[in-house]
C-alpha positions as semicolon CSV with decimal commas, in nm:
position;residue;x (nm);y (nm);z (nm)
1;X;0,000;0,000;0,000
2;X;0,279;0,240;0,091
3;X;0,457;0,164;-0,237
4;X;0,139;0,248;-0,430
5;X;0,100;0,572;-0,234
6;X;0,464;0,666;-0,298
7;X;0,421;0,588;-0,667
8;X;0,107;0,800;-0,688
9;X;0,284;1,088;-0,513
10;X;0,571;1,079;-0,761
11;X;0,335;1,065;-1,058
12;X;0,145;1,363;-0,919
13;X;0,472;1,549;-0,874
14;X;0,556;1,488;-1,242
15;X;0,207;1,599;-1,339
16;X;0,257;1,931;-1,158
17;X;0,602;1,974;-1,309
18;X;0,477;1,924;-1,664
19;X;0,181;2,150;-1,609
20;X;0,436;2,430;-1,563
21;X;0,688;2,301;-1,816
22;X;0,428;2,274;-2,093
23;X;0,427;2,655;-2,116
24;X;0,789;2,671;-2,237
25;X;0,890;2,313;-2,316
26;X;0,911;2,345;-2,695
27;X;1,098;2,674;-2,670
28;X;1,369;2,540;-2,438
29;X;1,394;2,207;-2,616
30;X;1,412;2,354;-2,969
31;X;1,794;2,348;-3,014
32;X;1,813;1,984;-2,902
33;X;1,515;1,892;-3,115
34;X;1,646;2,067;-3,424
35;X;2,011;1,960;-3,407
36;X;1,991;1,625;-3,227
37;X;1,655;1,455;-3,187
38;X;1,473;1,493;-3,521
39;X;1,681;1,246;-3,720
40;X;1,677;1,001;-3,427
41;X;1,297;1,009;-3,415
42;X;1,283;0,952;-3,791
43;X;1,505;0,645;-3,757
44;X;1,308;0,491;-3,473
45;X;0,971;0,530;-3,651
46;X;1,092;0,423;-3,993
47;X;0,926;0,100;-4,108
48;X;0,682;0,066;-3,819
49;X;0,325;-0,040;-3,891
50;X;0,003;-0,159;-3,729
51;X;-0,143;-0,015;-3,411
52;X;0,125;0,185;-3,230
53;X;0,135;0,343;-2,884
54;X;0,342;0,662;-2,860
55;X;0,379;0,658;-2,481
56;X;0,506;0,968;-2,303
57;X;0,441;1,161;-2,622
58;X;0,464;1,503;-2,458
59;X;0,406;1,784;-2,706
60;X;0,395;1,545;-3,002
61;X;0,748;1,574;-3,135
62;X;0,723;1,222;-3,281
63;X;0,413;1,312;-3,482
64;X;0,591;1,421;-3,804
65;X;0,734;1,069;-3,828
66;X;0,416;0,869;-3,766
67;X;0,382;0,617;-4,054
68;X;0,101;0,720;-4,286
69;X;-0,059;0,374;-4,285
70;X;-0,032;0,313;-3,906
71;X;-0,289;0,375;-3,636
72;X;-0,101;0,574;-3,372
73;X;-0,234;0,652;-3,025
74;X;-0,060;0,958;-2,875
75;X;-0,055;0,917;-2,496
76;X;0,088;1,107;-2,202
77;X;0,025;1,181;-1,836
78;X;-0,003;1,556;-1,894
79;X;-0,315;1,698;-2,061
80;X;-0,136;2,029;-2,102
81;X;0,149;1,869;-2,298
82;X;-0,098;1,668;-2,506
83;X;-0,287;1,980;-2,604
84;X;0,028;2,095;-2,783
85;X;0,052;1,748;-2,940
86;X;-0,306;1,777;-3,064
87;X;-0,233;2,104;-3,243
88;X;0,089;1,963;-3,390
89;X;-0,084;1,653;-3,528
90;X;-0,373;1,853;-3,671
91;X;-0,126;2,093;-3,839
92;X;0,021;1,787;-4,014
93;X;-0,321;1,711;-4,161
94;X;-0,381;1,402;-3,948
95;X;-0,665;1,320;-3,715
96;X;-0,520;1,293;-3,363
97;X;-0,600;1,001;-3,135
98;X;-0,508;1,151;-2,797
99;X;-0,530;0,964;-2,466
100;X;-0,439;1,108;-2,124
101;X;-0,312;0,811;-1,925
102;X;-0,064;0,712;-1,657
103;X;0,196;0,460;-1,777
104;X;0,149;0,272;-1,449
105;X;-0,222;0,222;-1,525
106;X;-0,269;0,236;-1,901
107;X;-0,627;0,289;-2,016
108;X;-0,609;0,018;-2,282
109;X;-0,718;-0,342;-2,303
110;X;-0,476;-0,635;-2,299
111;X;-0,289;-0,711;-2,624
112;X;-0,407;-0,388;-2,788
113;X;-0,089;-0,274;-2,968
114;X;0,164;-0,411;-3,214
115;X;0,435;-0,165;-3,111
116;X;0,512;0,083;-2,835
117;X;0,750;0,372;-2,898
118;X;0,876;0,581;-2,607
119;X;1,121;0,868;-2,650
120;X;1,277;1,010;-2,333
121;X;1,002;0,890;-2,100
122;X;1,207;0,652;-1,886
123;X;1,480;0,904;-1,809
124;X;1,196;1,097;-1,638
125;X;1,027;0,804;-1,463
126;X;1,183;0,718;-1,122
127;X;1,364;0,385;-1,110
128;X;1,128;0,237;-0,853
129;X;0,834;0,284;-1,093
130;X;0,999;0,162;-1,410
131;X;0,947;-0,214;-1,376
132;X;0,576;-0,162;-1,306
133;X;0,546;0,075;-1,603
134;X;0,722;-0,168;-1,834
135;X;0,503;-0,458;-1,718
136;X;0,199;-0,243;-1,795
137;X;0,335;-0,170;-2,143
138;X;0,396;-0,542;-2,190
139;X;0,033;-0,609;-2,091
140;X;-0,105;-0,392;-2,371
141;X;0,129;-0,538;-2,637
142;X;0,022;-0,823;-2,860
143;X;0,228;-1,144;-2,840
144;X;0,553;-1,074;-3,023
145;X;0,498;-0,698;-2,994
146;X;0,801;-0,473;-2,981
147;X;0,909;-0,174;-2,772
148;X;1,146;0,094;-2,901
149;X;1,302;0,320;-2,638
150;X;1,517;0,628;-2,690
151;X;1,689;0,726;-2,364
152;X;1,984;0,913;-2,217
153;X;2,269;0,757;-2,019
154;X;2,584;0,904;-1,872
155;X;2,878;0,923;-2,111
156;X;3,184;0,711;-2,047
157;X;3,402;0,999;-2,164
158;X;3,523;1,166;-1,841
159;X;3,491;1,524;-1,967
160;X;3,150;1,474;-2,125
161;X;3,035;1,288;-1,813
162;X;3,153;1,575;-1,593
163;X;2,959;1,823;-1,808
164;X;2,646;1,605;-1,784
165;X;2,685;1,588;-1,407
166;X;2,711;1,967;-1,388
167;X;2,397;2,003;-1,602
168;X;2,205;1,728;-1,421
169;X;2,038;1,947;-1,152
170;X;1,909;2,189;-1,417
171;X;1,782;1,908;-1,641
172;X;1,604;1,742;-1,351
173;X;1,456;2,070;-1,232
174;X;1,319;2,164;-1,575
175;X;1,216;1,824;-1,710
176;X;1,232;1,577;-1,422
177;X;1,488;1,380;-1,625
178;X;1,802;1,205;-1,504
179;X;2,092;1,042;-1,684
180;X;2,139;0,754;-1,438
181;X;1,816;0,555;-1,475
182;X;1,855;0,175;-1,486
183;X;1,601;0,119;-1,763
184;X;1,787;-0,170;-1,926
185;X;1,783;-0,357;-1,595
186;X;1,413;-0,285;-1,546
187;X;1,324;-0,407;-1,895
188;X;1,476;-0,745;-1,819
189;X;1,302;-0,746;-1,481
190;X;0,969;-0,682;-1,657
191;X;1,021;-0,987;-1,878
192;X;1,130;-0,824;-2,203
193;X;1,392;-0,981;-2,426
194;X;1,655;-0,732;-2,540
195;X;1,679;-0,761;-2,919
196;X;1,913;-0,469;-2,989
197;X;2,093;-0,201;-2,790
198;X;2,306;0,067;-2,954
199;X;2,413;0,428;-2,925
200;X;2,253;0,661;-3,179
201;X;2,411;0,986;-3,060
202;X;2,766;0,984;-2,926
203;X;2,764;0,754;-2,622
204;X;2,479;0,931;-2,439
205;X;2,156;0,831;-2,625
């Protein structure tokens, strides 16, 4: 019971954070999005098909890369962030399918999706909640369904790692994100089989 209460408190804390952050998120994130993330998003979405869950979709930055013939559900904890996603998807000429939902208690039936894509959600989610979140994602995937995660880790380069450590308090304060999450470990704990793991930007993403 206490674990559930602690989990709910942390989710509520993230909800409050992103209520504030939604006002300036795209502005602050623009340099990273423009120079770093866009081509990574394109790669991760390329070739996907079927019914896809974009979990932790935020302001809809993945939307330009949604496959034309796929049915994509854009989901996030924050209604304020998703309102930006709605406008972004509509501006692309697509009909948005927006769902406000907590990754710990997804509002979908069992075996509902072929694929789940999550970009920079698990660097925000506290470690103690990750296994439960991943088990919930596994619940809504069809047998043989796949998960694609894009996440930060600390660099092994000492100077780059030092810079990341200096920036870490600011990143956590603005976005709730950390570079030291143990997501790989939690995926195995949740029963996923790791098919591929590789760096797509330097040795940090």
